PDB file of C-alpha atoms and ligand atoms in Angstrom:
ATOM      1  CA  MET A  18     -77.507-170.767 257.471  1.00  0.00           C
ATOM      2  CA  GLU A  19     -79.265-173.381 255.357  1.00  0.00           C
ATOM      3  CA  LYS A  20     -82.209-173.646 254.888  1.00  0.00           C
ATOM      4  CA  LYS A  21     -84.574-175.788 256.691  1.00  0.00           C
ATOM      5  CA  GLN A  22     -86.643-178.543 254.685  1.00  0.00           C
ATOM      6  CA  ILE A  23     -90.129-178.182 256.207  1.00  0.00           C
ATOM      7  CA  THR A  24     -92.843-178.720 253.459  1.00  0.00           C
ATOM      8  CA  PRO A  25     -92.394-181.924 251.500  1.00  0.00           C
ATOM      9  CA  ILE A  26     -91.229-181.871 248.200  1.00  0.00           C
ATOM     10  CA  ASN A  27     -93.180-184.466 245.405  1.00  0.00           C
ATOM     11  CA  TYR A  28     -90.254-185.310 243.584  1.00  0.00           C
ATOM     12  CA  ASP A  29     -93.272-187.573 241.163  1.00  0.00           C
ATOM     13  CA  ASN A  30     -94.790-184.652 240.193  1.00  0.00           C
ATOM     14  CA  PRO A  31     -93.437-181.753 237.448  1.00  0.00           C
ATOM     15  CA  VAL A  32     -95.084-178.759 237.290  1.00  0.00           C
ATOM     16  CA  ILE A  33     -92.986-177.198 235.437  1.00  0.00           C
ATOM     17  CA  ASP A  34     -91.258-179.732 233.044  1.00  0.00           C
ATOM     18  CA  ILE A  35     -88.967-178.699 230.428  1.00  0.00           C
ATOM     19  CA  LYS A  36     -87.013-180.669 228.027  1.00  0.00           C
ATOM     20  CA  ASP A  37     -84.049-179.239 225.279  1.00  0.00           C
ATOM     21  CA  LEU A  38     -85.342-175.445 225.218  1.00  0.00           C
ATOM     22  CA  TYR A  39     -83.875-173.525 222.512  1.00  0.00           C
ATOM     23  CA  LYS A  40     -83.884-169.727 221.861  1.00  0.00           C
ATOM     24  CA  SER A  41     -82.145-167.538 219.967  1.00  0.00           C
ATOM     25  CA  PHE A  42     -82.405-163.780 219.457  1.00  0.00           C
ATOM     26  CA  GLY A  43     -80.818-163.255 216.073  1.00  0.00           C
ATOM     27  CA  ASP A  44     -77.623-164.977 215.959  1.00  0.00           C
ATOM     28  CA  MET A  45     -77.544-164.536 219.708  1.00  0.00           C
ATOM     29  CA  HIS A  46     -77.611-168.398 220.948  1.00  0.00           C
ATOM     30  CA  ILE A  47     -78.829-167.764 224.233  1.00  0.00           C
ATOM     31  CA  LEU A  48     -80.757-171.074 225.531  1.00  0.00           C
ATOM     32  CA  ARG A  49     -79.126-174.301 224.081  1.00  0.00           C
ATOM     33  CA  GLY A  50     -80.763-177.528 225.096  1.00  0.00           C
ATOM     34  CA  VAL A  51     -82.191-176.821 228.316  1.00  0.00           C
ATOM     35  CA  ASP A  52     -83.712-179.393 230.549  1.00  0.00           C
ATOM     36  CA  LEU A  53     -85.293-178.147 233.944  1.00  0.00           C
ATOM     37  CA  ALA A  54     -87.863-179.486 235.961  1.00  0.00           C
ATOM     38  CA  LEU A  55     -89.706-178.058 238.932  1.00  0.00           C
ATOM     39  CA  PHE A  56     -91.418-180.085 241.188  1.00  0.00           C
ATOM     40  CA  GLN A  57     -94.664-179.503 243.169  1.00  0.00           C
ATOM     41  CA  GLY A  58     -94.155-177.839 246.543  1.00  0.00           C
ATOM     42  CA  GLU A  59     -90.294-176.915 245.732  1.00  0.00           C
ATOM     43  CA  ASN A  60     -87.798-173.640 245.805  1.00  0.00           C
ATOM     44  CA  LEU A  61     -85.234-174.253 242.551  1.00  0.00           C
ATOM     45  CA  VAL A  62     -82.636-171.378 242.394  1.00  0.00           C
ATOM     46  CA  VAL A  63     -81.273-170.691 238.971  1.00  0.00           C
ATOM     47  CA  LEU A  64     -77.862-169.157 239.331  1.00  0.00           C
ATOM     48  CA  GLY A  65     -75.934-167.900 236.621  1.00  0.00           C
ATOM     49  CA  ARG A  66     -73.888-165.050 235.092  1.00  0.00           C
ATOM     50  CA  SER A  67     -75.591-161.352 233.693  1.00  0.00           C
ATOM     51  CA  GLY A  68     -76.936-161.956 230.357  1.00  0.00           C
ATOM     52  CA  THR A  69     -77.105-165.813 230.640  1.00  0.00           C
ATOM     53  CA  GLY A  70     -80.635-166.114 229.669  1.00  0.00           C
ATOM     54  CA  LYS A  71     -82.314-166.578 233.023  1.00  0.00           C
ATOM     55  CA  SER A  72     -84.779-164.095 232.506  1.00  0.00           C
ATOM     56  CA  VAL A  73     -85.686-164.890 229.355  1.00  0.00           C
ATOM     57  CA  LEU A  74     -86.213-168.811 230.511  1.00  0.00           C
ATOM     58  CA  ILE A  75     -88.881-167.635 233.126  1.00  0.00           C
ATOM     59  CA  LYS A  76     -90.549-164.813 230.118  1.00  0.00           C
ATOM     60  CA  ILE A  77     -91.019-168.966 228.135  1.00  0.00           C
ATOM     61  CA  ILE A  78     -92.578-170.282 231.429  1.00  0.00           C
ATOM     62  CA  SER A  79     -94.777-167.287 231.756  1.00  0.00           C
ATOM     63  CA  GLY A  80     -95.950-167.486 228.030  1.00  0.00           C
ATOM     64  CA  LEU A  81     -94.225-163.811 227.707  1.00  0.00           C
ATOM     65  CA  LEU A  82     -91.984-164.936 224.959  1.00  0.00           C
ATOM     66  CA  SER A  83     -92.046-167.109 222.955  1.00  0.00           C
ATOM     67  CA  LYS A  84     -89.558-170.527 222.346  1.00  0.00           C
ATOM     68  CA  ASP A  85     -87.553-171.588 218.909  1.00  0.00           C
ATOM     69  CA  SER A  86     -87.863-175.058 219.842  1.00  0.00           C
ATOM     70  CA  GLY A  87     -88.600-177.626 222.635  1.00  0.00           C
ATOM     71  CA  LYS A  88     -90.819-178.319 224.718  1.00  0.00           C
ATOM     72  CA  VAL A  89     -92.491-176.459 227.953  1.00  0.00           C
ATOM     73  CA  ILE A  90     -94.991-178.685 229.969  1.00  0.00           C
ATOM     74  CA  VAL A  91     -96.394-175.918 232.904  1.00  0.00           C
ATOM     75  CA  LEU A  92     -99.128-177.139 234.839  1.00  0.00           C
ATOM     76  CA  GLY A  93     -99.895-180.119 232.888  1.00  0.00           C
ATOM     77  CA  GLU A  94    -100.180-177.655 229.355  1.00  0.00           C
ATOM     78  CA  ASP A  95     -97.899-177.757 226.627  1.00  0.00           C
ATOM     79  CA  MET A  96     -97.184-174.154 226.170  1.00  0.00           C
ATOM     80  CA  GLY A  97     -96.470-174.306 222.604  1.00  0.00           C
ATOM     81  CA  ASN A  98    -100.283-175.722 221.633  1.00  0.00           C
ATOM     82  CA  LEU A  99    -102.008-173.065 224.266  1.00  0.00           C
ATOM     83  CA  SER A 100    -104.909-170.969 222.561  1.00  0.00           C
ATOM     84  CA  LYS A 101    -104.619-167.255 223.313  1.00  0.00           C
ATOM     85  CA  ARG A 102    -107.607-167.688 225.897  1.00  0.00           C
ATOM     86  CA  GLU A 103    -105.614-171.419 227.436  1.00  0.00           C
ATOM     87  CA  LEU A 104    -102.390-169.079 227.559  1.00  0.00           C
ATOM     88  CA  THR A 105    -104.513-166.040 230.095  1.00  0.00           C
ATOM     89  CA  ALA A 106    -105.840-168.755 232.346  1.00  0.00           C
ATOM     90  CA  LEU A 107    -102.801-170.503 232.847  1.00  0.00           C
ATOM     91  CA  ARG A 108    -100.750-167.481 233.458  1.00  0.00           C
ATOM     92  CA  LEU A 109    -102.945-166.500 236.310  1.00  0.00           C
ATOM     93  CA  ARG A 110    -101.886-169.874 238.064  1.00  0.00           C
ATOM     94  CA  VAL A 111     -98.091-168.503 237.342  1.00  0.00           C
ATOM     95  CA  GLY A 112     -97.131-165.443 239.607  1.00  0.00           C
ATOM     96  CA  PHE A 113     -94.007-163.273 238.196  1.00  0.00           C
ATOM     97  CA  SER A 114     -92.453-161.508 240.446  1.00  0.00           C
ATOM     98  CA  PHE A 115     -90.291-158.599 238.305  1.00  0.00           C
ATOM     99  CA  GLN A 116     -87.127-157.844 239.465  1.00  0.00           C
ATOM    100  CA  ASN A 117     -88.644-153.905 239.791  1.00  0.00           C
ATOM    101  CA  SER A 118     -91.253-154.196 241.096  1.00  0.00           C
ATOM    102  CA  ALA A 119     -92.937-152.051 239.596  1.00  0.00           C
ATOM    103  CA  LEU A 120     -95.677-150.753 241.798  1.00  0.00           C
ATOM    104  CA  TYR A 121     -97.971-148.074 240.922  1.00  0.00           C
ATOM    105  CA  ASP A 122     -96.557-144.525 242.107  1.00  0.00           C
ATOM    106  CA  SER A 123     -99.870-142.455 242.281  1.00  0.00           C
ATOM    107  CA  MET A 124    -101.923-145.868 244.009  1.00  0.00           C
ATOM    108  CA  THR A 125    -102.312-146.762 247.429  1.00  0.00           C
ATOM    109  CA  VAL A 126    -100.312-149.921 248.901  1.00  0.00           C
ATOM    110  CA  ARG A 127    -104.079-150.916 249.413  1.00  0.00           C
ATOM    111  CA  GLU A 128    -105.107-149.594 245.714  1.00  0.00           C
ATOM    112  CA  ASN A 129    -101.815-151.532 243.960  1.00  0.00           C
ATOM    113  CA  LEU A 130    -102.799-154.842 245.745  1.00  0.00           C
ATOM    114  CA  GLU A 131    -106.495-154.444 244.825  1.00  0.00           C
ATOM    115  CA  PHE A 132    -105.605-154.054 241.276  1.00  0.00           C
ATOM    116  CA  PRO A 133    -105.551-157.462 240.097  1.00  0.00           C
ATOM    117  CA  LEU A 134    -108.309-158.782 241.471  1.00  0.00           C
ATOM    118  CA  ILE A 135    -110.301-156.034 239.784  1.00  0.00           C
ATOM    119  CA  ARG A 136    -108.916-156.538 236.956  1.00  0.00           C
ATOM    120  CA  ASN A 137    -108.732-160.386 237.175  1.00  0.00           C
ATOM    121  CA  LYS A 138    -111.640-161.615 239.014  1.00  0.00           C
ATOM    122  CA  ARG A 139    -114.447-159.189 239.098  1.00  0.00           C
ATOM    123  CA  TYR A 140    -116.746-161.394 240.513  1.00  0.00           C
ATOM    124  CA  LEU A 141    -115.271-160.625 244.195  1.00  0.00           C
ATOM    125  CA  SER A 142    -117.876-158.761 246.668  1.00  0.00           C
ATOM    126  CA  ARG A 143    -116.078-155.574 248.615  1.00  0.00           C
ATOM    127  CA  ALA A 144    -116.125-157.853 251.305  1.00  0.00           C
ATOM    128  CA  GLU A 145    -113.900-160.286 249.748  1.00  0.00           C
ATOM    129  CA  ILE A 146    -111.391-158.423 248.495  1.00  0.00           C
ATOM    130  CA  ASP A 147    -110.744-156.597 251.671  1.00  0.00           C
ATOM    131  CA  TYR A 148    -110.186-159.809 253.244  1.00  0.00           C
ATOM    132  CA  GLU A 149    -107.916-160.844 250.016  1.00  0.00           C
ATOM    133  CA  VAL A 150    -105.853-157.828 251.060  1.00  0.00           C
ATOM    134  CA  GLN A 151    -106.008-158.281 254.363  1.00  0.00           C
ATOM    135  CA  GLU A 152    -104.169-161.637 254.229  1.00  0.00           C
ATOM    136  CA  VAL A 153    -102.019-161.084 251.963  1.00  0.00           C
ATOM    137  CA  LEU A 154    -100.524-157.577 254.056  1.00  0.00           C
ATOM    138  CA  SER A 155    -100.413-160.276 256.959  1.00  0.00           C
ATOM    139  CA  ALA A 156     -98.380-162.514 255.368  1.00  0.00           C
ATOM    140  CA  VAL A 157     -95.921-160.372 254.250  1.00  0.00           C
ATOM    141  CA  GLY A 158     -96.004-158.156 257.503  1.00  0.00           C
ATOM    142  CA  LEU A 159     -96.719-155.217 256.342  1.00  0.00           C
ATOM    143  CA  MET A 160    -100.219-154.807 257.211  1.00  0.00           C
ATOM    144  CA  GLN A 161     -99.785-151.333 258.583  1.00  0.00           C
ATOM    145  CA  ALA A 162     -98.226-149.707 255.220  1.00  0.00           C
ATOM    146  CA  ILE A 163    -101.987-150.105 254.139  1.00  0.00           C
ATOM    147  CA  ASP A 164    -102.343-146.926 253.297  1.00  0.00           C
ATOM    148  CA  GLN A 165     -99.423-145.614 252.466  1.00  0.00           C
ATOM    149  CA  MET A 166     -98.246-144.407 248.814  1.00  0.00           C
ATOM    150  CA  PRO A 167     -95.665-146.573 247.199  1.00  0.00           C
ATOM    151  CA  SER A 168     -92.636-143.760 247.861  1.00  0.00           C
ATOM    152  CA  GLU A 169     -93.475-143.731 251.204  1.00  0.00           C
ATOM    153  CA  LEU A 170     -92.246-147.282 251.781  1.00  0.00           C
ATOM    154  CA  SER A 171     -88.149-148.638 251.744  1.00  0.00           C
ATOM    155  CA  GLY A 172     -86.555-150.763 249.308  1.00  0.00           C
ATOM    156  CA  GLY A 173     -87.261-153.906 251.053  1.00  0.00           C
ATOM    157  CA  GLN A 174     -91.021-152.804 251.884  1.00  0.00           C
ATOM    158  CA  ARG A 175     -91.868-152.713 248.443  1.00  0.00           C
ATOM    159  CA  LYS A 176     -90.248-155.402 247.019  1.00  0.00           C
ATOM    160  CA  ARG A 177     -92.717-157.573 249.577  1.00  0.00           C
ATOM    161  CA  ILE A 178     -95.597-155.574 248.439  1.00  0.00           C
ATOM    162  CA  GLY A 179     -94.530-156.263 244.556  1.00  0.00           C
ATOM    163  CA  ILE A 180     -94.417-159.777 246.278  1.00  0.00           C
ATOM    164  CA  ALA A 181     -97.782-159.821 247.492  1.00  0.00           C
ATOM    165  CA  ARG A 182     -99.149-158.095 244.818  1.00  0.00           C
ATOM    166  CA  THR A 183     -98.046-161.857 242.639  1.00  0.00           C
ATOM    167  CA  LEU A 184     -99.436-163.927 245.943  1.00  0.00           C
ATOM    168  CA  ILE A 185    -102.664-162.246 246.149  1.00  0.00           C
ATOM    169  CA  LEU A 186    -103.954-163.823 243.100  1.00  0.00           C
ATOM    170  CA  LYS A 187    -103.068-166.902 245.029  1.00  0.00           C
ATOM    171  CA  PRO A 188    -100.675-168.471 242.174  1.00  0.00           C
ATOM    172  CA  GLU A 189     -99.439-172.508 241.847  1.00  0.00           C
ATOM    173  CA  ILE A 190     -96.447-171.052 240.526  1.00  0.00           C
ATOM    174  CA  MET A 191     -94.298-168.451 241.865  1.00  0.00           C
ATOM    175  CA  LEU A 192     -91.723-167.180 239.018  1.00  0.00           C
ATOM    176  CA  TYR A 193     -88.784-165.245 241.212  1.00  0.00           C
ATOM    177  CA  ASP A 194     -86.541-162.678 238.889  1.00  0.00           C
ATOM    178  CA  GLU A 195     -83.871-161.696 240.848  1.00  0.00           C
ATOM    179  CA  PRO A 196     -85.328-160.441 244.284  1.00  0.00           C
ATOM    180  CA  THR A 197     -82.913-159.671 246.559  1.00  0.00           C
ATOM    181  CA  ALA A 198     -81.502-157.290 243.552  1.00  0.00           C
ATOM    182  CA  GLY A 199     -80.287-153.908 244.665  1.00  0.00           C
ATOM    183  CA  LEU A 200     -80.561-154.225 248.405  1.00  0.00           C
ATOM    184  CA  ASP A 201     -78.566-154.179 251.366  1.00  0.00           C
ATOM    185  CA  PRO A 202     -77.652-157.609 253.309  1.00  0.00           C
ATOM    186  CA  ILE A 203     -79.855-157.248 256.307  1.00  0.00           C
ATOM    187  CA  THR A 204     -83.149-157.305 253.749  1.00  0.00           C
ATOM    188  CA  CYS A 205     -81.752-159.637 251.669  1.00  0.00           C
ATOM    189  CA  THR A 206     -82.009-162.026 254.438  1.00  0.00           C
ATOM    190  CA  GLU A 207     -85.708-161.329 255.483  1.00  0.00           C
ATOM    191  CA  ILE A 208     -86.588-161.575 251.740  1.00  0.00           C
ATOM    192  CA  ASN A 209     -85.452-164.554 251.734  1.00  0.00           C
ATOM    193  CA  GLY A 210     -86.873-165.387 254.905  1.00  0.00           C
ATOM    194  CA  LEU A 211     -90.617-164.254 253.267  1.00  0.00           C
ATOM    195  CA  ILE A 212     -90.058-166.501 249.480  1.00  0.00           C
ATOM    196  CA  ASN A 213     -89.308-169.496 252.144  1.00  0.00           C
ATOM    197  CA  GLU A 214     -92.672-168.293 254.579  1.00  0.00           C
ATOM    198  CA  VAL A 215     -94.848-168.251 251.089  1.00  0.00           C
ATOM    199  CA  GLN A 216     -93.560-171.444 250.569  1.00  0.00           C
ATOM    200  CA  GLN A 217     -94.254-173.039 253.727  1.00  0.00           C
ATOM    201  CA  GLN A 218     -97.837-170.894 253.507  1.00  0.00           C
ATOM    202  CA  TYR A 219     -99.158-170.409 249.989  1.00  0.00           C
ATOM    203  CA  LYS A 220     -97.829-174.097 248.760  1.00  0.00           C
ATOM    204  CA  THR A 221     -95.998-172.857 245.722  1.00  0.00           C
ATOM    205  CA  SER A 222     -93.028-174.033 244.159  1.00  0.00           C
ATOM    206  CA  SER A 223     -90.578-171.382 242.436  1.00  0.00           C
ATOM    207  CA  ILE A 224     -87.808-170.640 240.364  1.00  0.00           C
ATOM    208  CA  ILE A 225     -86.046-168.610 241.626  1.00  0.00           C
ATOM    209  CA  ILE A 226     -83.944-166.276 239.512  1.00  0.00           C
ATOM    210  CA  THR A 227     -80.754-164.932 241.130  1.00  0.00           C
ATOM    211  CA  HIS A 228     -76.617-164.255 241.415  1.00  0.00           C
ATOM    212  CA  ASP A 229     -76.862-164.334 244.762  1.00  0.00           C
ATOM    213  CA  LEU A 230     -75.609-167.031 246.234  1.00  0.00           C
ATOM    214  CA  THR A 231     -76.170-166.347 249.838  1.00  0.00           C
ATOM    215  CA  CYS A 232     -79.766-166.213 248.613  1.00  0.00           C
ATOM    216  CA  ALA A 233     -79.678-169.360 246.667  1.00  0.00           C
ATOM    217  CA  ARG A 234     -78.343-171.143 249.613  1.00  0.00           C
ATOM    218  CA  GLU A 235     -80.179-169.877 251.797  1.00  0.00           C
ATOM    219  CA  VAL A 236     -84.018-170.430 249.475  1.00  0.00           C
ATOM    220  CA  GLY A 237     -82.598-173.090 247.339  1.00  0.00           C
ATOM    221  CA  ASP A 238     -83.899-176.968 248.149  1.00  0.00           C
ATOM    222  CA  ARG A 239     -81.783-177.964 244.225  1.00  0.00           C
ATOM    223  CA  ILE A 240     -79.879-175.560 242.623  1.00  0.00           C
ATOM    224  CA  VAL A 241     -79.466-175.230 238.848  1.00  0.00           C
ATOM    225  CA  MET A 242     -76.820-173.864 237.062  1.00  0.00           C
ATOM    226  CA  LEU A 243     -76.822-172.015 233.441  1.00  0.00           C
ATOM    227  CA  LEU A 244     -73.687-172.571 232.145  1.00  0.00           C
ATOM    228  CA  ASP A 245     -73.650-171.284 228.026  1.00  0.00           C
ATOM    229  CA  GLY A 246     -77.118-172.081 227.167  1.00  0.00           C
ATOM    230  CA  LYS A 247     -77.530-174.947 229.598  1.00  0.00           C
ATOM    231  CA  PHE A 248     -78.405-176.303 232.893  1.00  0.00           C
ATOM    232  CA  GLU A 249     -74.659-178.043 233.826  1.00  0.00           C
ATOM    233  CA  GLN A 250     -74.790-178.463 237.639  1.00  0.00           C
ATOM    234  CA  GLN A 251     -77.754-179.061 239.815  1.00  0.00           C
ATOM    235  CA  GLY A 252     -78.241-180.397 243.764  1.00  0.00           C
ATOM    236  CA  ARG A 253     -78.081-179.068 247.143  1.00  0.00           C
ATOM    237  CA  PHE A 254     -76.143-175.711 247.312  1.00  0.00           C
ATOM    238  CA  GLU A 255     -73.000-178.035 249.061  1.00  0.00           C
ATOM    239  CA  ASP A 256     -73.054-180.319 246.062  1.00  0.00           C
ATOM    240  CA  ILE A 257     -72.222-177.764 243.643  1.00  0.00           C
ATOM    241  CA  PHE A 258     -70.262-175.254 245.341  1.00  0.00           C
ATOM    242  CA  ASP A 259     -68.397-177.771 248.116  1.00  0.00           C
ATOM    243  CA  LYS A 260     -65.965-179.004 245.631  1.00  0.00           C
ATOM    244  CA  PRO A 261     -66.764-177.614 242.979  1.00  0.00           C
ATOM    245  CA  LYS A 262     -64.657-179.440 239.364  1.00  0.00           C
ATOM    246  CA  ASP A 263     -66.026-177.304 236.544  1.00  0.00           C
ATOM    247  CA  PRO A 264     -63.758-173.723 236.565  1.00  0.00           C
ATOM    248  CA  ARG A 265     -67.170-171.941 235.113  1.00  0.00           C
ATOM    249  CA  VAL A 266     -68.757-172.708 238.555  1.00  0.00           C
ATOM    250  CA  GLN A 267     -65.449-172.476 240.634  1.00  0.00           C
ATOM    251  CA  ALA A 268     -64.926-168.826 238.943  1.00  0.00           C
ATOM    252  CA  PHE A 269     -68.798-167.508 239.682  1.00  0.00           C
ATOM    253  CA  TYR A 270     -68.278-168.750 243.120  1.00  0.00           C
ATOM    254  CA  ASP A 271     -65.100-166.388 243.554  1.00  0.00           C
ATOM    255  CA  TYR A 272     -66.946-163.611 241.663  1.00  0.00           C
ATOM    256  CA  ASN A 273     -70.108-163.864 243.589  1.00  0.00           C
ATOM    257  CA  PHE A 274     -69.576-164.722 246.567  1.00  0.00           C
ATOM    258  CA  VAL A 275     -69.770-162.644 249.662  1.00  0.00           C
ATOM    259  CA  ASP A 276     -70.739-163.554 253.633  1.00  0.00           C
TER     260      ASP A 276
HETATM  261  N1  ADP B  13     -86.755-159.436 223.749  1.00  0.00           N
HETATM  262  C1  ADP B  13     -85.133-159.560 223.774  1.00  0.00           C
HETATM  263  N2  ADP B  13     -84.929-159.482 222.149  1.00  0.00           N
HETATM  264  C2  ADP B  13     -83.435-159.195 221.703  1.00  0.00           C
HETATM  265  N3  ADP B  13     -82.277-159.832 222.679  1.00  0.00           N
HETATM  266  C3  ADP B  13     -82.804-159.668 223.660  1.00  0.00           C
HETATM  267  C4  ADP B  13     -83.770-160.326 224.571  1.00  0.00           C
HETATM  268  N4  ADP B  13     -84.340-160.343 225.870  1.00  0.00           N
HETATM  269  C5  ADP B  13     -83.540-160.870 226.551  1.00  0.00           C
HETATM  270  N5  ADP B  13     -81.993-160.647 225.487  1.00  0.00           N
HETATM  271  C6  ADP B  13     -80.865-160.935 225.318  1.00  0.00           C
HETATM  272  O1  ADP B  13     -80.816-162.377 225.805  1.00  0.00           O
HETATM  273  C7  ADP B  13     -79.593-162.342 226.654  1.00  0.00           C
HETATM  274  C8  ADP B  13     -79.984-163.069 227.994  1.00  0.00           C
HETATM  275  O2  ADP B  13     -81.185-162.217 228.304  1.00  0.00           O
HETATM  276  P1  ADP B  13     -81.545-162.233 229.763  1.00  0.00           P
HETATM  277  O3  ADP B  13     -82.423-163.772 230.518  1.00  0.00           O
HETATM  278  O4  ADP B  13     -82.346-160.959 230.625  1.00  0.00           O
HETATM  279  O5  ADP B  13     -80.102-162.460 230.815  1.00  0.00           O
HETATM  280  P2  ADP B  13     -80.490-162.627 232.556  1.00  0.00           P
HETATM  281  O6  ADP B  13     -79.882-164.010 232.954  1.00  0.00           O
HETATM  282  O7  ADP B  13     -79.081-161.717 233.227  1.00  0.00           O
HETATM  283  O8  ADP B  13     -81.800-162.847 233.256  1.00  0.00           O
HETATM  284  C9  ADP B  13     -78.967-160.980 226.410  1.00  0.00           C
HETATM  285  O9  ADP B  13     -77.319-160.535 225.538  1.00  0.00           O
HETATM  286  C10 ADP B  13     -79.599-160.128 226.287  1.00  0.00           C
HETATM  287  O10 ADP B  13     -79.725-158.592 225.821  1.00  0.00           O
HETATM  288 MG1   MG B  14     -82.320-160.881 234.540  1.00  0.00          MG
END
């Protein structure tokens, strides 16, 4: 199944623009001259083997890690020149959906969803909070779970609530780190569908990190591959994988493709 394009993507307007980004840990040179743009309205998939620096990249984009050199512009702001206050404000506009959705086990679904609102939007009334919680739960199709505990939910449902908890702040950019990792194939397809619905309904621009090729094909408007610290390949799924010239791309495909 290939992705149908519905929202128009604005290729004149990058919401993330990265130039010549470098990042090392000691003598491990992880990112070595990364250039990357995310355009408004697009789902961009970042593929790459485990340990290639995909999570490091989106942590730099969201200000959780600092870069060594290069330029990282997010929503028009230069990440290298922000005060702590400006960075906090920017981070509210960039939603990060972590690999382990990390819900609070002792809180109900409702309380988990209220948490980011109460922390970041203190001016909201009780009625407004209730409205936002219900809106986001209906967007992820889990209204019925509102009073359940995370332990009562399936892995896929917890993933949905994790995504809802990020979405509730209405971010302009969504960063998904391995959204389908550890899920069975049917649940993967449901989560891929949800990522596409979020794109349409919330008008987000997203980076989806994965090594799941089915996920890449189902959600990606454009796909880039991180190989040895740089993006060497980009295009639509077929552009990259139909007749790969780079043996590293063929090897990645052979190793990861299960359909
Ligand atoms: N905070 C850190 N300190 C030291 N090394 C790190 C840190 N974060 C990531 N690394 C290393 O950087 C490399 C890339 O990590 P990561 O971005 O998590 O890979 P992946 O592509 O699987 O997401 C790994 O070798 C990892 O051990
Ligand atoms: Mg990772």
